[in-house]
C-alpha positions as a printed Julia matrix, in Angstrom:
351×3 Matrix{Float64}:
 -30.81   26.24   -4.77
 -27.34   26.9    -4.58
 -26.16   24.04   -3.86
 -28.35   22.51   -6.73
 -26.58   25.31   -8.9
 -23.17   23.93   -8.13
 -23.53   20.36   -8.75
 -24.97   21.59  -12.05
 -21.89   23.63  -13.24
 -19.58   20.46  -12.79
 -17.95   18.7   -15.39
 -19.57   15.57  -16.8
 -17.44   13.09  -15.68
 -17.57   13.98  -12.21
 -21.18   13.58  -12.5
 -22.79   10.67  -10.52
 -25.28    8.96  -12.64
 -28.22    6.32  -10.95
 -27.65    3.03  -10.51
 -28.64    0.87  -12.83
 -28.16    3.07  -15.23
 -24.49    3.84  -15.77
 -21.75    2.49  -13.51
 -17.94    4.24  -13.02
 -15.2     1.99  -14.85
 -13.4     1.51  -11.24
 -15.71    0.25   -8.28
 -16.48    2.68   -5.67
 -14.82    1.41   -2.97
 -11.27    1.27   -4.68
  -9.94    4.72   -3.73
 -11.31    4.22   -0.32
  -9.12    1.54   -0.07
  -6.18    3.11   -1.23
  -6.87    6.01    1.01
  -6.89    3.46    4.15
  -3.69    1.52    3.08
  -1.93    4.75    2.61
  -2.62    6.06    6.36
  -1.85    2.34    7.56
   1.27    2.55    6.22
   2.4     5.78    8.45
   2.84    3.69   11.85
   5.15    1.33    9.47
   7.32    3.89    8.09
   7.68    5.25   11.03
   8.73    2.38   13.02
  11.16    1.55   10.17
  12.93    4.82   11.02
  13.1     4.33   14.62
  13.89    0.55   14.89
  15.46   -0.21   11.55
  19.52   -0.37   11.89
  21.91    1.86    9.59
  23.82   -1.2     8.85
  21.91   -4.55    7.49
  22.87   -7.74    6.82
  20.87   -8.44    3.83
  20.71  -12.16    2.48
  20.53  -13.31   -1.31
  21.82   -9.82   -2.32
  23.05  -11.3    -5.97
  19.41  -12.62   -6.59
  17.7    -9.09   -5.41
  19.76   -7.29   -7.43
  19.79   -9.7   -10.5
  16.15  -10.36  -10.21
  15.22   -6.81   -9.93
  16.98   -6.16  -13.1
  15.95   -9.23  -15.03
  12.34   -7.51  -14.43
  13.23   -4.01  -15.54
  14.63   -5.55  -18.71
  11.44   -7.39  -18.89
   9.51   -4.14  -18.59
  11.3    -2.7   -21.13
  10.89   -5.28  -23.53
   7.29   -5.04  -22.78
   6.9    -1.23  -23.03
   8.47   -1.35  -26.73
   6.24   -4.36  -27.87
   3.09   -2.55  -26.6
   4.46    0.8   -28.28
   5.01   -0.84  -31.68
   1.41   -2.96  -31.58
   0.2     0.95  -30.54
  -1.54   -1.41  -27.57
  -3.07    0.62  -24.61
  -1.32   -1.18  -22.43
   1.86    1.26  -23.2
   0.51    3.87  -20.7
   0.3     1.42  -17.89
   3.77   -0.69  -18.64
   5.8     2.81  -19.39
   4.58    4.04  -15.94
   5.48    1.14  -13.93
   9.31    1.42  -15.83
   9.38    4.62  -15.13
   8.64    3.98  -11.19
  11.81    0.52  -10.88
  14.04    3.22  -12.47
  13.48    5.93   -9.79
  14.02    3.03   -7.24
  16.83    1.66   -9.13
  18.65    5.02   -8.78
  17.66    5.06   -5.06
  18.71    1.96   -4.07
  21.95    2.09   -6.06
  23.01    5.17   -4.31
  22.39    4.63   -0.75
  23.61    1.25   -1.43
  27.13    2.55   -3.13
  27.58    4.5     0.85
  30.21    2.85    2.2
  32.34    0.92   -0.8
  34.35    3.95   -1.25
  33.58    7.24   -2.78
  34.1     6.13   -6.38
  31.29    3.92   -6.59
  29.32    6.27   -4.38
  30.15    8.73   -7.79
  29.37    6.29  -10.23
  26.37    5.28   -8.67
  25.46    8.9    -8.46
  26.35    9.94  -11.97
  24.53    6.44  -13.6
  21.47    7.66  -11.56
  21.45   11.61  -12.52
  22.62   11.02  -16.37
  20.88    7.79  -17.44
  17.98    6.36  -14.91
  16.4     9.08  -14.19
  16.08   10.6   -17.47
  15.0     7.44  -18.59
  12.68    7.47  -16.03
  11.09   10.74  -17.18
  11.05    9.63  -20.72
   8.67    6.79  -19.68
   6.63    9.19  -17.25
   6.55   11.36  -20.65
   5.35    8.49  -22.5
   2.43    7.61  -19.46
   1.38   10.83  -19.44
   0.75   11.21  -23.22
  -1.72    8.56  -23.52
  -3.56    9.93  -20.41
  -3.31   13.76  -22.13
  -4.53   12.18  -25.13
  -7.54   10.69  -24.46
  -8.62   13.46  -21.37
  -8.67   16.15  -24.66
 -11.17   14.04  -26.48
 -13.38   13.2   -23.13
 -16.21   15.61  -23.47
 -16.52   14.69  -27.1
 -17.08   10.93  -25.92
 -19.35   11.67  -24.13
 -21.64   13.59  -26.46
 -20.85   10.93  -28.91
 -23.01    8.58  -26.35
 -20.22    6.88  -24.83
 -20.96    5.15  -21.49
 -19.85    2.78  -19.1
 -21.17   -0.5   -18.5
 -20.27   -4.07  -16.51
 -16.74   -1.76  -15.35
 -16.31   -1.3   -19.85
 -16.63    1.45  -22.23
 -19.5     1.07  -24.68
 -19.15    2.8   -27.74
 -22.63    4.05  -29.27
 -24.41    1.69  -31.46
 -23.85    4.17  -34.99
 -21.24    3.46  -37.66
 -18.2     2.01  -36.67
 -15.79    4.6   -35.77
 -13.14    3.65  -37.85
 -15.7     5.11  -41.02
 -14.91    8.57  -39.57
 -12.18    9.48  -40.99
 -12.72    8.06  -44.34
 -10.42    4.97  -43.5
 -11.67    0.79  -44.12
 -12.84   -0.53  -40.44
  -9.93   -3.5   -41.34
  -7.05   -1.13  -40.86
  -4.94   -2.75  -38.36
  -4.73   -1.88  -34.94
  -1.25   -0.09  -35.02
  -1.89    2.01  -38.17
  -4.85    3.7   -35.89
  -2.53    5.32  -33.44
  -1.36    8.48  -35.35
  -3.02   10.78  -33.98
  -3.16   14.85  -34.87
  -0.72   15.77  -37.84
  -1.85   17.18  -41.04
  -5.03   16.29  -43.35
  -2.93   14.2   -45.64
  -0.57   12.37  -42.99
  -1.68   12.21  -39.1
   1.67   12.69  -36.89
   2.41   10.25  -34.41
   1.41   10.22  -30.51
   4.76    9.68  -29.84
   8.6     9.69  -31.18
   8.63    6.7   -33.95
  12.46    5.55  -32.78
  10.89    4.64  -29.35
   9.88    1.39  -29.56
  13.1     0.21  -31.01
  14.95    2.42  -28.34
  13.19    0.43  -25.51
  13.91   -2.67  -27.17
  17.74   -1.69  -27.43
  17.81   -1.17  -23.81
  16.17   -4.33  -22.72
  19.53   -6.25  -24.75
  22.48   -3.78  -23.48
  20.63   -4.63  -19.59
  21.56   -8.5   -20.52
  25.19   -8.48  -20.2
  24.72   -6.37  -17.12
  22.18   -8.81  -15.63
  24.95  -11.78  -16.04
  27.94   -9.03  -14.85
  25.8    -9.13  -11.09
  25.13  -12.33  -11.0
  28.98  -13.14  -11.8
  30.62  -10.59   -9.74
  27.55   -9.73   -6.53
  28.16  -10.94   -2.92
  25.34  -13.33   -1.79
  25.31  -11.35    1.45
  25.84   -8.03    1.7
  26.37   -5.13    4.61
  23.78   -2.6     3.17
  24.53    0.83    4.49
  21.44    3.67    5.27
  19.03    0.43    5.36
  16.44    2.39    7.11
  16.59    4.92    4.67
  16.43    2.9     1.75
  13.51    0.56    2.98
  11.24    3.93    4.08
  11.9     5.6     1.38
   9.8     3.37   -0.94
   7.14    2.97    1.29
   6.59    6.89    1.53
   6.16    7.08   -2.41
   3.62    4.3    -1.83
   2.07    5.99    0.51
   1.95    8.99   -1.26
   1.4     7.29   -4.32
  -1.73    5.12   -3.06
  -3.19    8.75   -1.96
  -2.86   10.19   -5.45
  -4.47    7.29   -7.02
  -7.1     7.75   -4.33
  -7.89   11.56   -5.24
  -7.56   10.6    -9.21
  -9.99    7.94   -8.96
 -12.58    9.37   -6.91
 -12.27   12.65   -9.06
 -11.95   10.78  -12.01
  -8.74   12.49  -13.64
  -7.06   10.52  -16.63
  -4.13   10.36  -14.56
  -5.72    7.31  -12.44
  -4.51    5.09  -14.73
  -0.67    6.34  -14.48
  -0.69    6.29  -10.73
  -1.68    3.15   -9.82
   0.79    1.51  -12.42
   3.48    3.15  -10.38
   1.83    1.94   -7.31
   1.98   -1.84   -8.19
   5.16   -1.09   -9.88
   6.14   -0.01   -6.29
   4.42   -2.97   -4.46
   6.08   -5.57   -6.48
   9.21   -4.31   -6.05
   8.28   -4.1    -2.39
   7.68   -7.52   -2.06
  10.83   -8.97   -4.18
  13.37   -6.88   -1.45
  11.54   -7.25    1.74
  11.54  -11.16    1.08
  14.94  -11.62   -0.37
  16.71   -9.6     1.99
  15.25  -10.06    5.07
  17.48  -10.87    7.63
  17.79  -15.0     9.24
  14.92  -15.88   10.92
  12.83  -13.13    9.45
  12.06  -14.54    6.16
   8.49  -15.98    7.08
   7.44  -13.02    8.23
   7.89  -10.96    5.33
   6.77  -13.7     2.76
   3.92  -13.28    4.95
   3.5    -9.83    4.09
   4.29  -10.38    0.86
   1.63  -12.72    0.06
  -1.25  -11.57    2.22
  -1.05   -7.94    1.86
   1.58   -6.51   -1.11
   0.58   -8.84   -4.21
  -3.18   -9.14   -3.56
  -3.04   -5.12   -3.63
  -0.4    -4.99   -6.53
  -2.8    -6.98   -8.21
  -5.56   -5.09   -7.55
  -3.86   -2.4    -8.87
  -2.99   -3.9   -12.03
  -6.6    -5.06  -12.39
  -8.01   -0.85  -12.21
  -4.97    0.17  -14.37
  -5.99   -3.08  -17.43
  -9.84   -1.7   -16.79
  -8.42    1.58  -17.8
  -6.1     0.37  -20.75
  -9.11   -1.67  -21.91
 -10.92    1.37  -22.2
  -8.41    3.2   -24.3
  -8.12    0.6   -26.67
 -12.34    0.99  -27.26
 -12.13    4.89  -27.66
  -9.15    5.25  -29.35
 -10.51    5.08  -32.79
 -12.79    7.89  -31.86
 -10.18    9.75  -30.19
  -8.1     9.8   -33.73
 -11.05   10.59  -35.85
 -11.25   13.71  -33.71
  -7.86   14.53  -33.77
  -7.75   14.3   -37.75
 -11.11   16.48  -37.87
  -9.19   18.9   -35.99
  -6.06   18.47  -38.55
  -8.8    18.66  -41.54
  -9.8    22.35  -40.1
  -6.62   23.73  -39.15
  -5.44   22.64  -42.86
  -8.19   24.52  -44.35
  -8.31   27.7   -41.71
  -4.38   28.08  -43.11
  -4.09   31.05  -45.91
  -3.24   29.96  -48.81
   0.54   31.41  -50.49
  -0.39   33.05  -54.14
């Protein structure tokens, strides 16, 4: 009886429901995965810190670097395109920008060691006063949509949500873009202003941001071209063994985080396992390019049996979860301008 008592108490979406009946919007045997990868990874890391030299003779340096950067600015671009079309697919594209800044900043500084203490400083200072508080902008941003839609989850669910074929079904009533009084042809990015006042819903997020990502995608082009003009092809990497580990940790941890937030089924599921394929990819792209001579099979090996299959495995659970978004987000706003509706009208009047 008590234990029937507990499992009663929980929340509804860490309820288990029959098969057949309703189905969780990530397979079950996901996190277990995750969980696995993230212990197999311990014997590597390891190793990489007892075998791995201080000093390493990394090949194709100008193409790591340029490529690396050519992606970010990609990212970017992406990020403010999704953030103006108010597309779902924000949360997962501002997380995995968030995650190649962080490494940016890591790599540049442990790769500065060695070429004299000012660019050890400007390495340092780019990292502390521009990539990583970009970086925790774009967490910000991630973390929003998550926040967003976790407030309005229990009223989902009594609205008859459910999930079905790994999608979000939305009850079959009136279409949920009648709720708030608004024609069901509004377009898509006119639907994301969620929570502001009865007369004018604010916006889920700063309206210059979309044009700031945008800017930054365009100042990273003349940088992209200063690499590729001025970068060594090879270069004499210092704290190598620190720089490759250090990745692989966060993706261990990482992979483990997504692993508790899937199985418990927190919004944040969708944010971590951006920044894990965010953190495979980028993975893959060094370990390949700068592998020393001789070595290059084997980690295009890697690459392509183990790191992209599983970054795209975790692109595939983070695009179920944006897909999901997109489906309850008109719900999600018609609750959010209820709430602005009552708070109006719970204000005293001034005589």
């Amino acid at each position: 009886m008590k234990r029937t008592h507990r499992r009663a108490g929980r929340a509804p979406y860490l309820q288990r429901t029959a098969r057949g009946v309703d189905e969780t919007l990530v397979p079950r045997w996901v996190p277990y995965v995750f969980a696995v990868l993230s212990l197999a990874l311990a014997p590597g890391i390891a190793r990489v810190f007892a075998s791995a030299p201080p000093l390493h003779l990394a090949m194709h340096w100008r193409l790591a670097w340029g490529g690396f950067d050519v992606a970010l600015a990609a990212l970017l671009a992406a990020t403010g395109l999704a953030l103006f079309r108010r597309s779902a697919l924000a949360e997962v594209l501002a997380a995995m920008t968030a995650t190649l800044l962080c490494c940016d900043a890591w790599l540049d500084v442990l790769s500065s060691v060695g070429q004299g203490r000012s660019a050890t400083v400007a390495a340092i200072g780019e990292a502390a006063f521009a990539e990583l508080p970009l970086a925790a902008l774009f967490a910000w941003v991630a973390l929003r949509f998550a926040r967003a839609v976790a407030e309005a989850r229990p009223s989902l669910q009594r609205e008859g949500f459910r999930i079905h074929h790994r999608r979000l079904v939305p009850p079959a009533r009136n279409d949920p873009a009648q709720l708030d009084g608004e024609p069901a042809s509004q377009p898509r990015w006119r639907q994301w202003t969620p929570r502001g006042h009865a007369g004018q819903p604010g916006l889920l997020l700063p309206w210059w941001l979309p044009a700031a990502c945008l800017g930054l995608a365009i100042v990273l082009i003349p940088w992209i071209a200063w690499l590729f003009a001025t970068l060594p092809q090879t270069q004499l990497a210092a704290h190598w063994d620190l720089a490759r580990a250090g990745p692989d940790l966060a993706l261990a941890i990482v992979l483990v985080a997504s692993a508790v937030a899937l199985l418990r089924r927190w919004p944040v599921a969708e944010v971590l396992v951006a920044m894990a394929a965010a953190l495979l990819l980028r993975d893959a792209w060094f370990n390949v390019l700068t592998a020393r001579r001789g070595h290059s099979a084997g980690a295009l090996g890697v690459a392509a049996g183990l790191e992209l299959p599983l970054a795209g495995l975790c692109l595939w659970v983070a695009a179920l979860h944006a897909r999901a978004v997109e489906v309850a987000w008109p719900y999600v706003r018609s609750l959010r301008m209820e709430a602005a509706r009552r708070d109006t009208k719970a204000q005293p009047r001034v005589k």
